Amino acid sequence: MAQTSETATNANEVDFKLLRPKNYFANERTFVNWLQLAVTMGGLGLALLNFGGSGIRVRISAFIFETGALALIVYAYATFWRRAQRLRRGDRGTWDDRFVPVVVVIFFIFATAINFGLTFHKKEYIPPLNSLMATTMSWGRIQWRS
């Protein structure tokens, strides 16, 4: 149980100066856990890129996972730095984050659904051609696909 300060007006308020090492280490543990998740997400993206075959579908899926991993690294660092600043100042308040874990889960579901959708979608994408593209792609001869 945490010790409270003598100057605390409310019994629920904790003097964080008494708990500094514990809170610093908790902040570092949280940072490392977010980084572990980001490395896992990046590993999924690299595995898709290396072992998923060739083609734009695999690259799109890998890009989505890698972008999410980089965003998670940036978030983890920003959160770690912000909480470390609050610890140095001795701020009180809530330390939990209820929004980002939900966003990460939704992102995983979204990225996995896109990966499955791109994997099992057999129709090949043929971009629409206008006359300029058709002329450029055929070196001056207009060839239309039927």
PDB file of C-alpha atoms in Angstrom:
ATOM      1  CA  MET A   1       0.000   0.000   0.000  1.00  0.00           C
ATOM      2  CA  ALA A   2       1.297   3.447  -0.906  1.00  0.00           C
ATOM      3  CA  GLN A   3       2.113   5.927   1.804  1.00  0.00           C
ATOM      4  CA  THR A   4       0.284   9.223   1.757  1.00  0.00           C
ATOM      5  CA  SER A   5       1.753  12.614   2.483  1.00  0.00           C
ATOM      6  CA  GLU A   6       0.904  14.507   5.623  1.00  0.00           C
ATOM      7  CA  THR A   7      -0.064  17.517   3.522  1.00  0.00           C
ATOM      8  CA  ALA A   8      -2.537  15.584   1.386  1.00  0.00           C
ATOM      9  CA  THR A   9      -6.050  16.855   1.850  1.00  0.00           C
ATOM     10  CA  ASN A  10      -7.783  13.814   0.420  1.00  0.00           C
ATOM     11  CA  ALA A  11      -7.093  10.262   1.592  1.00  0.00           C
ATOM     12  CA  ASN A  12      -6.951   9.085  -2.060  1.00  0.00           C
ATOM     13  CA  GLU A  13      -4.207  11.522  -3.075  1.00  0.00           C
ATOM     14  CA  VAL A  14      -0.746  10.003  -3.067  1.00  0.00           C
ATOM     15  CA  ASP A  15       2.468  11.958  -2.763  1.00  0.00           C
ATOM     16  CA  PHE A  16       4.351  10.781  -5.842  1.00  0.00           C
ATOM     17  CA  LYS A  17       7.650  12.028  -4.482  1.00  0.00           C
ATOM     18  CA  LEU A  18       7.561   9.082  -2.064  1.00  0.00           C
ATOM     19  CA  LEU A  19       7.056   6.622  -4.935  1.00  0.00           C
ATOM     20  CA  ARG A  20       9.466   7.996  -7.539  1.00  0.00           C
ATOM     21  CA  PRO A  21      11.566   4.905  -8.333  1.00  0.00           C
ATOM     22  CA  LYS A  22       8.510   2.701  -8.535  1.00  0.00           C
ATOM     23  CA  ASN A  23       6.785   5.067 -10.955  1.00  0.00           C
ATOM     24  CA  TYR A  24       9.865   5.606 -13.100  1.00  0.00           C
ATOM     25  CA  PHE A  25      10.305   1.860 -13.504  1.00  0.00           C
ATOM     26  CA  ALA A  26       6.599   1.408 -14.259  1.00  0.00           C
ATOM     27  CA  ASN A  27       6.886   4.073 -16.953  1.00  0.00           C
ATOM     28  CA  GLU A  28       9.875   2.271 -18.474  1.00  0.00           C
ATOM     29  CA  ARG A  29       8.100  -1.096 -18.337  1.00  0.00           C
ATOM     30  CA  THR A  30       5.108   0.372 -20.127  1.00  0.00           C
ATOM     31  CA  PHE A  31       7.385   1.874 -22.771  1.00  0.00           C
ATOM     32  CA  VAL A  32       9.150  -1.456 -23.332  1.00  0.00           C
ATOM     33  CA  ASN A  33       5.809  -3.285 -23.583  1.00  0.00           C
ATOM     34  CA  TRP A  34       4.601  -0.867 -26.270  1.00  0.00           C
ATOM     35  CA  LEU A  35       7.882  -1.367 -28.120  1.00  0.00           C
ATOM     36  CA  GLN A  36       7.457  -5.156 -27.936  1.00  0.00           C
ATOM     37  CA  LEU A  37       4.052  -4.822 -29.551  1.00  0.00           C
ATOM     38  CA  ALA A  38       5.502  -2.550 -32.239  1.00  0.00           C
ATOM     39  CA  VAL A  39       8.294  -5.050 -32.975  1.00  0.00           C
ATOM     40  CA  THR A  40       5.717  -7.836 -33.248  1.00  0.00           C
ATOM     41  CA  MET A  41       3.639  -5.766 -35.651  1.00  0.00           C
ATOM     42  CA  GLY A  42       6.725  -4.882 -37.680  1.00  0.00           C
ATOM     43  CA  GLY A  43       7.729  -8.539 -37.732  1.00  0.00           C
ATOM     44  CA  LEU A  44       4.339  -9.451 -39.151  1.00  0.00           C
ATOM     45  CA  GLY A  45       4.822  -6.871 -41.884  1.00  0.00           C
ATOM     46  CA  LEU A  46       8.300  -8.148 -42.723  1.00  0.00           C
ATOM     47  CA  ALA A  47       7.106 -11.762 -42.727  1.00  0.00           C
ATOM     48  CA  LEU A  48       4.334 -10.832 -45.145  1.00  0.00           C
ATOM     49  CA  LEU A  49       6.822  -9.020 -47.345  1.00  0.00           C
ATOM     50  CA  ASN A  50       9.401 -11.798 -47.370  1.00  0.00           C
ATOM     51  CA  PHE A  51       7.236 -14.927 -47.395  1.00  0.00           C
ATOM     52  CA  GLY A  52       3.916 -13.703 -48.769  1.00  0.00           C
ATOM     53  CA  GLY A  53       4.882 -13.951 -52.398  1.00  0.00           C
ATOM     54  CA  SER A  54       5.203 -11.126 -54.845  1.00  0.00           C
ATOM     55  CA  GLY A  55       2.706  -8.583 -55.972  1.00  0.00           C
ATOM     56  CA  ILE A  56       1.059  -5.395 -54.936  1.00  0.00           C
ATOM     57  CA  ARG A  57      -1.352  -7.103 -52.520  1.00  0.00           C
ATOM     58  CA  VAL A  58       1.449  -8.345 -50.295  1.00  0.00           C
ATOM     59  CA  ARG A  59       3.189  -4.984 -50.396  1.00  0.00           C
ATOM     60  CA  ILE A  60       0.012  -3.161 -49.407  1.00  0.00           C
ATOM     61  CA  SER A  61      -0.539  -5.464 -46.431  1.00  0.00           C
ATOM     62  CA  ALA A  62       3.095  -5.210 -45.346  1.00  0.00           C
ATOM     63  CA  PHE A  63       2.984  -1.421 -45.694  1.00  0.00           C
ATOM     64  CA  ILE A  64      -0.096  -1.246 -43.464  1.00  0.00           C
ATOM     65  CA  PHE A  65       1.552  -3.323 -40.726  1.00  0.00           C
ATOM     66  CA  GLU A  66       4.847  -1.437 -40.949  1.00  0.00           C
ATOM     67  CA  THR A  67       3.112   1.943 -40.834  1.00  0.00           C
ATOM     68  CA  GLY A  68       1.194   0.844 -37.748  1.00  0.00           C
ATOM     69  CA  ALA A  69       4.414  -0.330 -36.108  1.00  0.00           C
ATOM     70  CA  LEU A  70       6.132   2.987 -36.754  1.00  0.00           C
ATOM     71  CA  ALA A  71       3.125   4.913 -35.447  1.00  0.00           C
ATOM     72  CA  LEU A  72       3.146   2.755 -32.314  1.00  0.00           C
ATOM     73  CA  ILE A  73       6.842   3.462 -31.741  1.00  0.00           C
ATOM     74  CA  VAL A  74       6.232   7.202 -32.037  1.00  0.00           C
ATOM     75  CA  TYR A  75       3.270   6.980 -29.645  1.00  0.00           C
ATOM     76  CA  ALA A  76       5.253   4.894 -27.130  1.00  0.00           C
ATOM     77  CA  TYR A  77       8.110   7.373 -27.085  1.00  0.00           C
ATOM     78  CA  ALA A  78       5.817  10.387 -26.790  1.00  0.00           C
ATOM     79  CA  THR A  79       3.869   8.780 -23.949  1.00  0.00           C
ATOM     80  CA  PHE A  80       7.053   7.748 -22.151  1.00  0.00           C
ATOM     81  CA  TRP A  81       8.481  11.258 -22.423  1.00  0.00           C
ATOM     82  CA  ARG A  82       5.234  12.941 -21.333  1.00  0.00           C
ATOM     83  CA  ARG A  83       4.870  10.659 -18.297  1.00  0.00           C
ATOM     84  CA  ALA A  84       8.527  11.112 -17.363  1.00  0.00           C
ATOM     85  CA  GLN A  85       8.018  14.878 -17.408  1.00  0.00           C
ATOM     86  CA  ARG A  86       4.957  14.508 -15.192  1.00  0.00           C
ATOM     87  CA  LEU A  87       6.946  12.336 -12.782  1.00  0.00           C
ATOM     88  CA  ARG A  88       9.753  14.880 -12.594  1.00  0.00           C
ATOM     89  CA  ARG A  89       7.289  17.656 -11.814  1.00  0.00           C
ATOM     90  CA  GLY A  90       5.442  15.493  -9.284  1.00  0.00           C
ATOM     91  CA  ASP A  91       2.078  15.929 -11.016  1.00  0.00           C
ATOM     92  CA  ARG A  92      -0.958  14.103  -9.767  1.00  0.00           C
ATOM     93  CA  GLY A  93      -3.796  12.758 -11.822  1.00  0.00           C
ATOM     94  CA  THR A  94      -4.736   9.823 -13.953  1.00  0.00           C
ATOM     95  CA  TRP A  95      -1.969   7.877 -15.641  1.00  0.00           C
ATOM     96  CA  ASP A  96      -4.017   5.361 -17.568  1.00  0.00           C
ATOM     97  CA  ASP A  97      -4.619   5.459 -21.285  1.00  0.00           C
ATOM     98  CA  ARG A  98      -7.967   4.102 -22.369  1.00  0.00           C
ATOM     99  CA  PHE A  99      -8.040   5.313 -25.962  1.00  0.00           C
ATOM    100  CA  VAL A 100      -4.893   3.994 -27.676  1.00  0.00           C
ATOM    101  CA  PRO A 101      -5.191   0.287 -26.722  1.00  0.00           C
ATOM    102  CA  VAL A 102      -8.647   0.254 -28.304  1.00  0.00           C
ATOM    103  CA  VAL A 103      -7.256   1.963 -31.415  1.00  0.00           C
ATOM    104  CA  VAL A 104      -4.456  -0.624 -31.627  1.00  0.00           C
ATOM    105  CA  VAL A 105      -6.936  -3.515 -31.448  1.00  0.00           C
ATOM    106  CA  ILE A 106      -9.130  -1.906 -34.115  1.00  0.00           C
ATOM    107  CA  PHE A 107      -6.028  -1.352 -36.261  1.00  0.00           C
ATOM    108  CA  PHE A 108      -5.040  -5.031 -35.942  1.00  0.00           C
ATOM    109  CA  ILE A 109      -8.545  -6.106 -36.954  1.00  0.00           C
ATOM    110  CA  PHE A 110      -8.537  -3.635 -39.858  1.00  0.00           C
ATOM    111  CA  ALA A 111      -5.074  -4.662 -41.093  1.00  0.00           C
ATOM    112  CA  THR A 112      -5.858  -8.378 -40.824  1.00  0.00           C
ATOM    113  CA  ALA A 113      -9.151  -7.932 -42.656  1.00  0.00           C
ATOM    114  CA  ILE A 114      -7.410  -6.025 -45.441  1.00  0.00           C
ATOM    115  CA  ASN A 115      -4.747  -8.723 -45.624  1.00  0.00           C
ATOM    116  CA  PHE A 116      -7.344 -11.510 -45.926  1.00  0.00           C
ATOM    117  CA  GLY A 117      -9.408  -9.467 -48.347  1.00  0.00           C
ATOM    118  CA  LEU A 118      -6.431  -8.827 -50.600  1.00  0.00           C
ATOM    119  CA  THR A 119      -5.261 -12.426 -50.329  1.00  0.00           C
ATOM    120  CA  PHE A 120      -8.540 -14.094 -51.208  1.00  0.00           C
ATOM    121  CA  HIS A 121      -9.681 -11.565 -53.788  1.00  0.00           C
ATOM    122  CA  LYS A 122      -8.803 -13.245 -57.086  1.00  0.00           C
ATOM    123  CA  LYS A 123      -9.911 -10.561 -59.512  1.00  0.00           C
ATOM    124  CA  GLU A 124      -6.911  -8.799 -61.004  1.00  0.00           C
ATOM    125  CA  TYR A 125      -6.976  -5.035 -60.883  1.00  0.00           C
ATOM    126  CA  ILE A 126      -6.735  -3.384 -64.302  1.00  0.00           C
ATOM    127  CA  PRO A 127      -6.483   0.380 -64.057  1.00  0.00           C
ATOM    128  CA  PRO A 128      -8.675   2.409 -66.392  1.00  0.00           C
ATOM    129  CA  LEU A 129      -6.829   3.779 -69.382  1.00  0.00           C
ATOM    130  CA  ASN A 130      -7.356   7.148 -70.965  1.00  0.00           C
ATOM    131  CA  SER A 131      -5.984   8.086 -74.374  1.00  0.00           C
ATOM    132  CA  LEU A 132      -2.843   9.715 -72.960  1.00  0.00           C
ATOM    133  CA  MET A 133      -1.910   6.677 -70.895  1.00  0.00           C
ATOM    134  CA  ALA A 134      -2.690   4.291 -73.752  1.00  0.00           C
ATOM    135  CA  THR A 135      -0.539   6.344 -76.114  1.00  0.00           C
ATOM    136  CA  THR A 136       2.312   6.615 -73.616  1.00  0.00           C
ATOM    137  CA  MET A 137       2.269   2.940 -72.727  1.00  0.00           C
ATOM    138  CA  SER A 138       2.271   1.744 -76.347  1.00  0.00           C
ATOM    139  CA  TRP A 139       4.956   4.142 -77.618  1.00  0.00           C
ATOM    140  CA  GLY A 140       2.682   6.141 -79.877  1.00  0.00           C
ATOM    141  CA  ARG A 141       0.326   3.410 -81.048  1.00  0.00           C
ATOM    142  CA  ILE A 142      -3.110   3.459 -79.397  1.00  0.00           C
ATOM    143  CA  GLN A 143      -4.044  -0.048 -78.312  1.00  0.00           C
ATOM    144  CA  TRP A 144      -7.305  -0.540 -76.467  1.00  0.00           C
ATOM    145  CA  ARG A 145      -8.024  -3.543 -74.309  1.00  0.00           C
ATOM    146  CA  SER A 146     -11.177  -5.438 -75.048  1.00  0.00           C
TER     147      SER A 146
END
